C-alpha cells in the first residue's frame, strides 16, 4: 500500500513519541511531560486521516494507562495545541471531545490560536524554568520560511527538551538547483557560511548536508538525525530530531535503522529508480567508516567512540563491524587503561559501558 507522505509523517511522530515516553517511563527521574504541537492543524481530515494532535493524545493516553496498569508512577502529560487558524482549533476541540481522547487525570490540555513566532518566546521561558519536567516540541509548518535555526536552539538550550521538526525539503532542493532564494540563504546562513554550503547532487545528499550542518552548528551536546520520506522521485520530506538525551537518541536511531531496513522497502517503491536509493544507502555506511578511521587517528576511549557513533547517526553495531574489520586487518590497537592489550573483538561501544565504564579500553589506528 502506498502511503501518503503525511501518513508516514504521522507514523514517525507516533513511533518517536512511543519510544521517547517508554525511555522516560523507566527512568527514576520521570517528571511531568509537556507536549507542544505548534502547528497542530485541525486534528481530523476529510478522509478521516488523523493529524498530529490526535496521534499525540492517543499515544499519551495509551502510555498513561499502560504505566498505570504496570504500577509505574505516572506523572502528568500536559498538551498545548496551537494553530494560527481559529476554525482548525475549534474543530480539533470538537473531535477530541467526541472521541473522548482526554481525561483530566492524564494532564492539562491547552489550546491557542497564535502566530508561532509570537508564541515561541513564552514557550522557551516555560521550558527554561523546568526542573524535573521535560518538553517535547513538534514543529510542522507548511514551509520553512518562518522557521529559524535560532528557534530550535532556544527550545533545546535547557537540555530538557526534544524537538521534532518536519521540513518539506523538496522545495529547498529544487530551489537550490535553480538558484537559492533569499529565505533559504537565511536558513542555511544561520547554520554555516553560505559560500561553504556544498553543492548537492541529489535530494538525499542535500538532506545529509543539512543534517551535518545542524550537527556542526549545535555542537557536541546535541544529537541530530533525520528521517527521509520520499513521495515521488526526487521529492523529499524530512523529519529532523534533536535532543541532548543520549539514551533516547540511541533508542530512536535503533528504530530509524529498523524502519529503513524493514518498512524502508515499502516506501522505496515510490522512487522509480530503486538503484538510486541503494547507492545512497551504501554510501552512508562508507562515509561513516571513513569518518571513524579519521577519528581513530587519535587515541579514543570506548565512551568517546560511542558518542561519536551516535553523533554521526550510526548504531553501535555499525561501529563494531568496522572496528572488527580493522582489527582483523591488523590496523587497530586496543589497550586497557593499564597499557596491556585488551581482549580481542570486544570494544564496549554501548550505552551501559558509556555510562558505567567509558574508559574501559582505548583504541587507535596503527
Ligand atoms: C502542515 S500543517 C500542520 C499539520 C498537522 N501537524 C497535522 O499533522 O495534521 C501546518 C499548519 O500550520 C498552521 N500555520 C500556518 N502558519 C502558522 C503560524 N505562523 N503560526 C502557527 N500556525 C501556523 C496552518 O494553519 C496549518 O494548520
Short mmCIF file of C-alpha atoms and ligand atoms in Angstrom, two decimals:
data_model
loop_
_atom_site.label_atom_id
_atom_site.label_comp_id
_atom_site.label_asym_id
_atom_site.label_seq_id
_atom_site.Cartn_x
_atom_site.Cartn_y
_atom_site.Cartn_z
CA UNK A 1 0.00 0.00 0.00
CA UNK A 2 1.39 3.36 -0.91
CA UNK A 3 1.25 5.79 1.95
CA UNK A 4 0.81 9.48 1.50
CA UNK A 5 3.74 11.41 2.93
CA UNK A 6 1.62 12.90 5.70
CA UNK A 7 0.61 9.44 6.88
CA UNK A 8 4.25 8.40 7.03
CA UNK A 9 4.98 11.60 8.92
CA UNK A 10 2.28 10.77 11.46
CA UNK A 11 3.60 7.22 11.82
CA UNK A 12 7.07 8.55 12.54
CA UNK A 13 5.71 11.02 15.06
CA UNK A 14 3.88 8.20 16.81
CA UNK A 15 6.93 5.96 16.80
CA UNK A 16 9.15 8.71 18.13
CA UNK A 17 6.71 9.57 20.91
CA UNK A 18 6.23 5.94 21.92
CA UNK A 19 9.96 5.38 22.17
CA UNK A 20 10.55 8.67 23.96
CA UNK A 21 7.79 8.06 26.50
CA UNK A 22 8.96 4.50 27.09
CA UNK A 23 12.52 5.61 27.78
CA UNK A 24 11.23 8.27 30.18
CA UNK A 25 8.77 5.95 31.91
CA UNK A 26 11.51 3.58 33.08
CA UNK A 27 13.63 6.46 34.35
CA UNK A 28 13.63 7.26 38.07
CA UNK A 29 13.55 10.94 37.28
CA UNK A 30 10.33 10.82 35.35
CA UNK A 31 8.54 14.15 35.93
CA UNK A 32 5.65 15.86 34.17
CA UNK A 33 5.97 15.95 30.41
CA UNK A 34 4.82 18.91 28.35
CA UNK A 35 3.99 18.29 24.72
CA UNK A 36 3.76 21.24 22.36
CA UNK A 37 2.33 20.95 18.87
CA UNK A 38 2.91 24.44 17.50
CA UNK A 39 1.37 23.97 14.03
CA UNK A 40 -1.23 21.43 15.05
CA UNK A 41 -3.85 21.70 12.30
CA UNK A 42 -7.47 20.53 12.57
CA UNK A 43 -6.96 17.05 14.02
CA UNK A 44 -9.14 15.01 11.67
CA UNK A 45 -9.07 15.43 7.91
CA UNK A 46 -11.85 14.93 5.38
CA UNK A 47 -10.69 11.41 4.55
CA UNK A 48 -10.78 10.67 8.31
CA UNK A 49 -6.99 10.76 8.39
CA UNK A 50 -5.55 11.61 11.79
CA UNK A 51 -3.42 14.67 12.32
CA UNK A 52 -0.63 15.16 14.83
CA UNK A 53 -2.71 16.26 17.87
CA UNK A 54 -4.89 13.14 17.65
CA UNK A 55 -1.85 10.89 17.43
CA UNK A 56 -0.21 12.70 20.36
CA UNK A 57 -3.31 12.29 22.51
CA UNK A 58 -3.77 8.62 21.58
CA UNK A 59 -0.14 7.88 22.36
CA UNK A 60 -0.09 9.58 25.76
CA UNK A 61 -3.40 8.00 26.68
CA UNK A 62 -2.01 4.53 25.88
CA UNK A 63 1.22 5.22 27.75
CA UNK A 64 -0.66 6.62 30.72
CA UNK A 65 -2.91 3.57 31.08
CA UNK A 66 -0.13 1.07 30.35
CA UNK A 67 2.07 2.65 33.05
CA UNK A 68 -0.81 2.71 35.48
CA UNK A 69 -1.50 -0.99 34.89
CA UNK A 70 2.17 -1.81 35.47
CA UNK A 71 2.18 0.20 38.67
CA UNK A 72 4.69 2.72 37.31
CA UNK A 73 4.25 6.13 38.89
CA UNK A 74 2.54 8.26 36.30
CA UNK A 75 3.27 11.93 36.12
CA UNK A 76 1.18 14.25 34.03
CA UNK A 77 1.23 14.69 30.28
CA UNK A 78 0.31 18.30 29.55
CA UNK A 79 -0.52 19.22 25.97
CA UNK A 80 -0.53 22.56 24.22
CA UNK A 81 -2.06 22.67 20.75
CA UNK A 82 -1.58 25.77 18.66
CA UNK A 83 -2.58 26.82 15.16
CA UNK A 84 -2.96 30.24 13.60
CA UNK A 85 -6.40 29.31 12.18
CA UNK A 86 -9.22 29.55 14.72
CA UNK A 87 -11.57 27.19 12.86
CA UNK A 88 -8.97 24.44 12.96
CA UNK A 89 -8.61 24.72 16.74
CA UNK A 90 -12.41 24.72 17.16
CA UNK A 91 -12.72 21.62 15.00
CA UNK A 92 -9.92 19.95 16.94
CA UNK A 93 -11.65 20.64 20.28
CA UNK A 94 -14.87 19.07 18.99
CA UNK A 95 -13.05 15.97 17.72
CA UNK A 96 -11.18 15.48 20.99
CA UNK A 97 -14.42 15.65 22.98
CA UNK A 98 -16.29 13.42 20.56
CA UNK A 99 -13.59 10.76 20.63
CA UNK A 100 -13.03 11.01 24.40
CA UNK A 101 -9.32 11.41 23.85
CA UNK A 102 -8.59 13.27 27.02
CA UNK A 103 -9.20 12.96 30.77
CA UNK A 104 -8.05 15.45 33.35
CA UNK A 105 -6.19 12.61 35.12
CA UNK A 106 -3.77 12.43 32.21
CA UNK A 107 -2.80 16.10 32.44
CA UNK A 108 -3.76 19.55 31.29
CA UNK A 109 -4.92 20.41 27.80
CA UNK A 110 -4.45 23.93 26.47
CA UNK A 111 -5.26 25.48 23.10
CA UNK A 112 -4.11 28.67 21.47
CA UNK A 113 -4.63 30.50 18.21
CA UNK A 114 -1.39 32.41 17.97
CA UNK A 115 1.28 33.00 15.39
CA UNK A 116 4.12 30.63 16.17
CA UNK A 117 6.64 33.47 16.21
CA UNK A 118 4.65 35.28 18.90
CA UNK A 119 4.09 32.15 20.94
CA UNK A 120 7.66 30.90 20.93
CA UNK A 121 9.38 33.19 23.48
CA UNK A 122 6.82 32.26 26.14
CA UNK A 123 7.29 28.56 25.48
CA UNK A 124 11.07 28.90 25.62
CA UNK A 125 10.75 30.66 29.02
CA UNK A 126 8.43 27.96 30.25
CA UNK A 127 10.86 25.20 29.23
CA UNK A 128 13.81 27.11 30.73
CA UNK A 129 12.03 27.15 34.09
CA UNK A 130 11.54 23.36 34.19
CA UNK A 131 13.28 21.44 36.95
CA UNK A 132 12.22 17.82 36.68
CA UNK A 133 9.80 18.34 33.82
CA UNK A 134 10.51 17.56 30.19
CA UNK A 135 9.32 19.01 26.93
CA UNK A 136 8.54 17.53 23.55
CA UNK A 137 8.06 20.04 20.75
CA UNK A 138 6.62 19.20 17.34
CA UNK A 139 7.12 21.77 14.60
CA UNK A 140 5.26 21.06 11.40
CA UNK A 141 4.98 24.16 9.20
CA UNK A 142 3.85 24.37 5.58
CA UNK A 143 7.21 25.74 4.53
CA UNK A 144 10.48 26.73 6.10
CA UNK A 145 10.31 30.47 5.69
CA UNK A 146 9.21 31.15 9.27
CA UNK A 147 11.45 28.57 10.86
CA UNK A 148 14.71 29.82 12.26
CA UNK A 149 17.57 27.66 13.45
CA UNK A 150 17.82 30.03 16.42
CA UNK A 151 14.28 28.96 17.43
CA UNK A 152 15.33 25.34 17.61
CA UNK A 153 18.45 26.22 19.57
CA UNK A 154 16.45 28.18 22.11
CA UNK A 155 13.97 25.34 22.52
CA UNK A 156 16.83 22.93 23.18
CA UNK A 157 19.01 25.06 25.41
CA UNK A 158 17.59 23.91 28.76
CA UNK A 159 18.57 20.30 27.91
CA UNK A 160 15.10 19.26 28.98
CA UNK A 161 13.53 19.00 25.56
CA UNK A 162 13.25 17.04 22.37
CA UNK A 163 12.39 18.79 19.15
CA UNK A 164 10.89 17.13 16.12
CA UNK A 165 10.94 19.31 13.02
CA UNK A 166 9.24 18.41 9.77
CA UNK A 167 10.51 20.19 6.69
CA UNK A 168 9.25 19.84 3.17
CA UNK A 169 12.81 19.82 1.93
CA UNK A 170 11.98 19.02 -1.67
CA UNK A 171 11.30 22.73 -2.15
CA UNK A 172 14.68 23.56 -0.73
CA UNK A 173 16.35 21.16 -3.08
CA UNK A 174 14.50 22.40 -6.11
CA UNK A 175 15.33 25.99 -5.24
CA UNK A 176 18.89 25.10 -4.56
CA UNK A 177 19.35 23.67 -8.02
CA UNK A 178 17.94 26.71 -9.76
CA UNK A 179 19.45 29.46 -7.68
CA UNK A 180 18.90 29.87 -3.98
CA UNK A 181 16.06 32.14 -2.81
CA UNK A 182 16.60 34.70 -0.05
CA UNK A 183 14.74 32.72 2.60
CA UNK A 184 16.84 29.61 2.01
CA UNK A 185 20.02 31.64 2.19
CA UNK A 186 18.87 32.90 5.58
CA UNK A 187 18.07 29.40 6.73
CA UNK A 188 21.37 27.87 5.67
CA UNK A 189 23.25 31.04 6.62
CA UNK A 190 22.21 30.50 10.23
CA UNK A 191 23.94 27.13 10.13
CA UNK A 192 27.11 27.88 8.21
CA UNK A 193 28.71 30.49 5.92
CA UNK A 194 26.61 30.22 2.75
CA UNK A 195 29.68 30.17 0.48
CA UNK A 196 30.81 26.95 2.20
CA UNK A 197 27.49 25.19 1.52
CA UNK A 198 28.31 22.06 -0.51
CA UNK A 199 26.61 21.50 -3.83
CA UNK A 200 24.25 18.53 -3.61
CA UNK A 201 23.81 16.04 -6.42
CA UNK A 202 20.61 14.55 -5.04
CA UNK A 203 17.83 15.36 -2.59
CA UNK A 204 19.18 12.79 -0.16
CA UNK A 205 22.61 14.40 -0.44
CA UNK A 206 21.08 17.78 0.28
CA UNK A 207 19.38 16.49 3.44
CA UNK A 208 22.62 14.85 4.55
CA UNK A 209 24.39 18.19 4.20
CA UNK A 210 21.63 19.88 6.15
CA UNK A 211 21.82 17.27 8.94
CA UNK A 212 25.59 17.67 9.06
CA UNK A 213 25.25 21.46 9.20
CA UNK A 214 22.78 21.15 12.10
CA UNK A 215 25.23 18.85 13.92
CA UNK A 216 28.15 21.20 13.47
CA UNK A 217 26.12 24.23 14.42
CA UNK A 218 24.58 22.70 17.56
CA UNK A 219 27.81 21.16 18.82
CA UNK A 220 28.60 18.08 20.86
CA UNK A 221 25.91 18.46 23.47
CA UNK A 222 23.12 17.80 21.00
CA UNK A 223 22.29 14.85 18.85
CA UNK A 224 20.62 15.33 15.47
CA UNK A 225 19.35 12.96 12.87
CA UNK A 226 16.81 12.87 10.07
CA UNK A 227 14.26 10.50 8.66
CA UNK A 228 13.85 10.88 4.95
CA UNK A 229 10.42 10.39 3.45
CA UNK A 230 10.23 10.08 -0.28
CA UNK A 231 6.99 10.64 -2.14
CA UNK A 232 7.88 10.76 -5.77
CA UNK A 233 11.17 10.57 -7.48
CA UNK A 234 13.25 13.48 -6.25
CA UNK A 235 10.61 14.68 -3.79
CA UNK A 236 11.95 14.52 -0.30
CA UNK A 237 10.39 15.34 3.00
CA UNK A 238 12.38 15.26 6.09
CA UNK A 239 11.78 14.83 9.78
CA UNK A 240 14.68 16.08 11.89
CA UNK A 241 15.01 15.09 15.51
CA UNK A 242 17.06 16.96 18.04
CA UNK A 243 17.87 16.03 21.62
CA UNK A 244 20.55 16.21 24.30
CA UNK A 245 19.37 12.93 25.78
CA UNK A 246 21.88 10.35 24.54
CA UNK A 247 19.99 7.22 25.52
CA UNK A 248 16.74 8.46 23.98
CA UNK A 249 18.66 9.21 20.81
CA UNK A 250 20.22 5.73 20.84
CA UNK A 251 16.74 4.14 21.01
CA UNK A 252 15.44 6.41 18.27
CA UNK A 253 18.33 5.63 15.94
CA UNK A 254 17.68 1.98 16.54
CA UNK A 255 14.06 2.45 15.45
CA UNK A 256 15.10 4.51 12.47
CA UNK A 257 17.53 1.90 11.18
CA UNK A 258 14.88 -0.79 11.62
CA UNK A 259 12.36 1.20 9.61
CA UNK A 260 14.87 1.81 6.86
CA UNK A 261 15.61 -1.88 6.74
CA UNK A 262 12.14 -3.38 7.08
CA UNK A 263 9.50 -0.86 6.09
CA UNK A 264 12.07 1.14 4.19
CA UNK A 265 11.46 -1.11 1.25
CA UNK A 266 7.76 -0.31 1.50
CA UNK A 267 8.49 3.33 0.88
CA UNK A 268 11.11 2.78 -1.72
CA UNK A 269 8.73 1.76 -4.44
CA UNK A 270 7.66 5.37 -4.67
CA UNK A 271 11.10 6.04 -6.04
CA UNK A 272 11.14 4.81 -9.60
CA UNK A 273 14.85 4.31 -9.68
CA UNK A 274 15.44 1.97 -6.74
CA UNK A 275 19.09 1.67 -7.63
CA UNK A 276 19.48 5.30 -6.69
CA UNK A 277 18.31 4.59 -3.18
CA UNK A 278 20.57 1.58 -2.74
CA UNK A 279 23.60 3.54 -3.85
CA UNK A 280 22.76 6.24 -1.30
CA UNK A 281 22.46 3.72 1.50
CA UNK A 282 25.79 2.10 0.80
CA UNK A 283 27.48 5.45 0.63
CA UNK A 284 26.13 6.31 4.09
CA UNK A 285 27.93 3.42 5.80
CA UNK A 286 31.01 4.04 3.75
CA UNK A 287 31.15 7.68 4.79
CA UNK A 288 30.88 6.73 8.44
CA UNK A 289 33.73 4.27 8.08
CA UNK A 290 35.97 6.98 6.68
CA UNK A 291 34.98 9.35 9.48
CA UNK A 292 35.56 6.75 12.17
CA UNK A 293 39.00 5.92 10.79
CA UNK A 294 39.92 9.63 10.79
CA UNK A 295 38.58 9.93 14.35
CA UNK A 296 40.74 6.99 15.47
CA UNK A 297 43.95 8.60 14.25
CA UNK A 298 43.90 9.96 17.80
CA UNK A 299 43.67 7.69 20.81
CA UNK A 300 39.96 7.31 21.81
CA UNK A 301 38.11 5.64 24.66
CA UNK A 302 35.13 3.33 24.16
CA UNK A 303 32.92 6.08 25.67
CA UNK A 304 34.15 8.64 23.16
CA UNK A 305 33.61 6.24 20.27
CA UNK A 306 30.05 5.54 21.43
CA UNK A 307 29.29 9.27 21.45
CA UNK A 308 30.97 9.79 18.10
CA UNK A 309 28.98 6.95 16.55
CA UNK A 310 25.65 8.40 17.69
CA UNK A 311 26.59 11.93 16.69
CA UNK A 312 27.02 10.59 13.20
CA UNK A 313 23.63 8.90 13.20
CA UNK A 314 25.03 5.36 13.37
CA UNK A 315 24.47 2.43 15.69
CA UNK A 316 27.00 0.75 17.98
CA UNK A 317 26.83 -2.40 15.84
CA UNK A 318 27.92 -0.39 12.76
CA UNK A 319 30.96 0.83 14.69
CA UNK A 320 31.64 -2.67 15.99
CA UNK A 321 31.64 -4.14 12.49
CA UNK A 322 34.10 -1.54 11.26
CA UNK A 323 36.36 -1.98 14.31
CA UNK A 324 36.28 -5.74 13.90
CA UNK A 325 37.38 -5.39 10.29
CA UNK A 326 40.19 -3.01 11.23
CA UNK A 327 41.35 -5.35 13.96
CA UNK A 328 41.32 -8.38 11.69
CA UNK A 329 43.46 -6.41 9.22
CA UNK A 330 45.91 -5.58 12.00
CA UNK A 331 45.17 -1.85 11.73
CA UNK A 332 43.78 -1.30 15.22
CA UNK A 333 45.49 -1.01 18.58
CA UNK A 334 43.25 -1.78 21.59
CA UNK A 335 44.65 -1.20 25.09
CA UNK A 336 43.30 -1.37 28.65
CA UNK A 337 43.93 1.62 30.96
CA UNK A 338 46.99 -0.13 32.44
CA UNK A 339 48.52 -0.32 28.96
CA UNK A 340 48.06 -4.05 28.45
CA UNK A 341 46.36 -5.46 25.38
CA UNK A 342 42.55 -5.57 25.52
CA UNK A 343 40.58 -8.71 24.74
CA UNK A 344 40.20 -9.26 21.03
CA UNK A 345 36.84 -8.40 19.38
CA UNK A 346 35.43 -6.59 22.44
CA UNK A 347 35.00 -2.86 22.03
CA UNK A 348 32.40 -1.91 24.69
CA UNK A 349 30.59 0.51 22.39
CA UNK A 350 27.15 0.69 24.03
CA UNK A 351 25.13 2.83 26.40
CA UNK A 352 25.75 0.74 29.54
CA UNK A 353 29.53 0.86 29.15
CA UNK A 354 29.39 4.52 28.14
CA UNK A 355 27.64 5.22 31.43
CA UNK A 356 29.49 2.84 33.75
CA UNK A 357 32.88 2.20 32.18
CA UNK A 358 33.55 4.82 29.50
CA UNK A 359 37.32 4.36 29.85
CA UNK A 360 37.39 0.59 29.73
CA UNK A 361 39.60 0.50 26.61
CA UNK A 362 41.42 2.89 24.31
CA UNK A 363 41.52 2.43 20.57
CA UNK A 364 43.77 3.87 17.91
CA UNK A 365 44.56 3.23 14.28
CA UNK A 366 48.11 1.94 13.86
C1 LIG B 1 1.49 21.21 7.76
S1 LIG B 1 0.12 21.85 8.62
C2 LIG B 1 0.12 21.01 10.15
C3 LIG B 1 -0.38 19.61 10.10
C4 LIG B 1 -0.53 18.95 11.44
N1 LIG B 1 0.72 18.94 12.20
C5 LIG B 1 -1.02 17.54 11.26
O1 LIG B 1 -0.27 16.59 11.46
O2 LIG B 1 -2.17 17.39 10.95
C6 LIG B 1 0.64 23.45 9.08
C7 LIG B 1 -0.35 24.22 9.98
O3 LIG B 1 0.27 25.42 10.42
C8 LIG B 1 -0.71 26.45 10.52
N2 LIG B 1 0.03 27.72 10.46
C9 LIG B 1 0.49 28.37 9.37
N3 LIG B 1 1.21 29.44 9.74
C10 LIG B 1 1.26 29.44 11.08
C11 LIG B 1 1.88 30.30 12.05
N4 LIG B 1 2.61 31.34 11.70
N5 LIG B 1 1.73 30.01 13.36
C12 LIG B 1 1.02 28.93 13.74
N6 LIG B 1 0.39 28.10 12.87
C13 LIG B 1 0.51 28.35 11.56
C14 LIG B 1 -1.67 26.16 9.40
O4 LIG B 1 -2.96 26.65 9.68
C15 LIG B 1 -1.63 24.62 9.31
O5 LIG B 1 -2.70 24.06 10.01
#
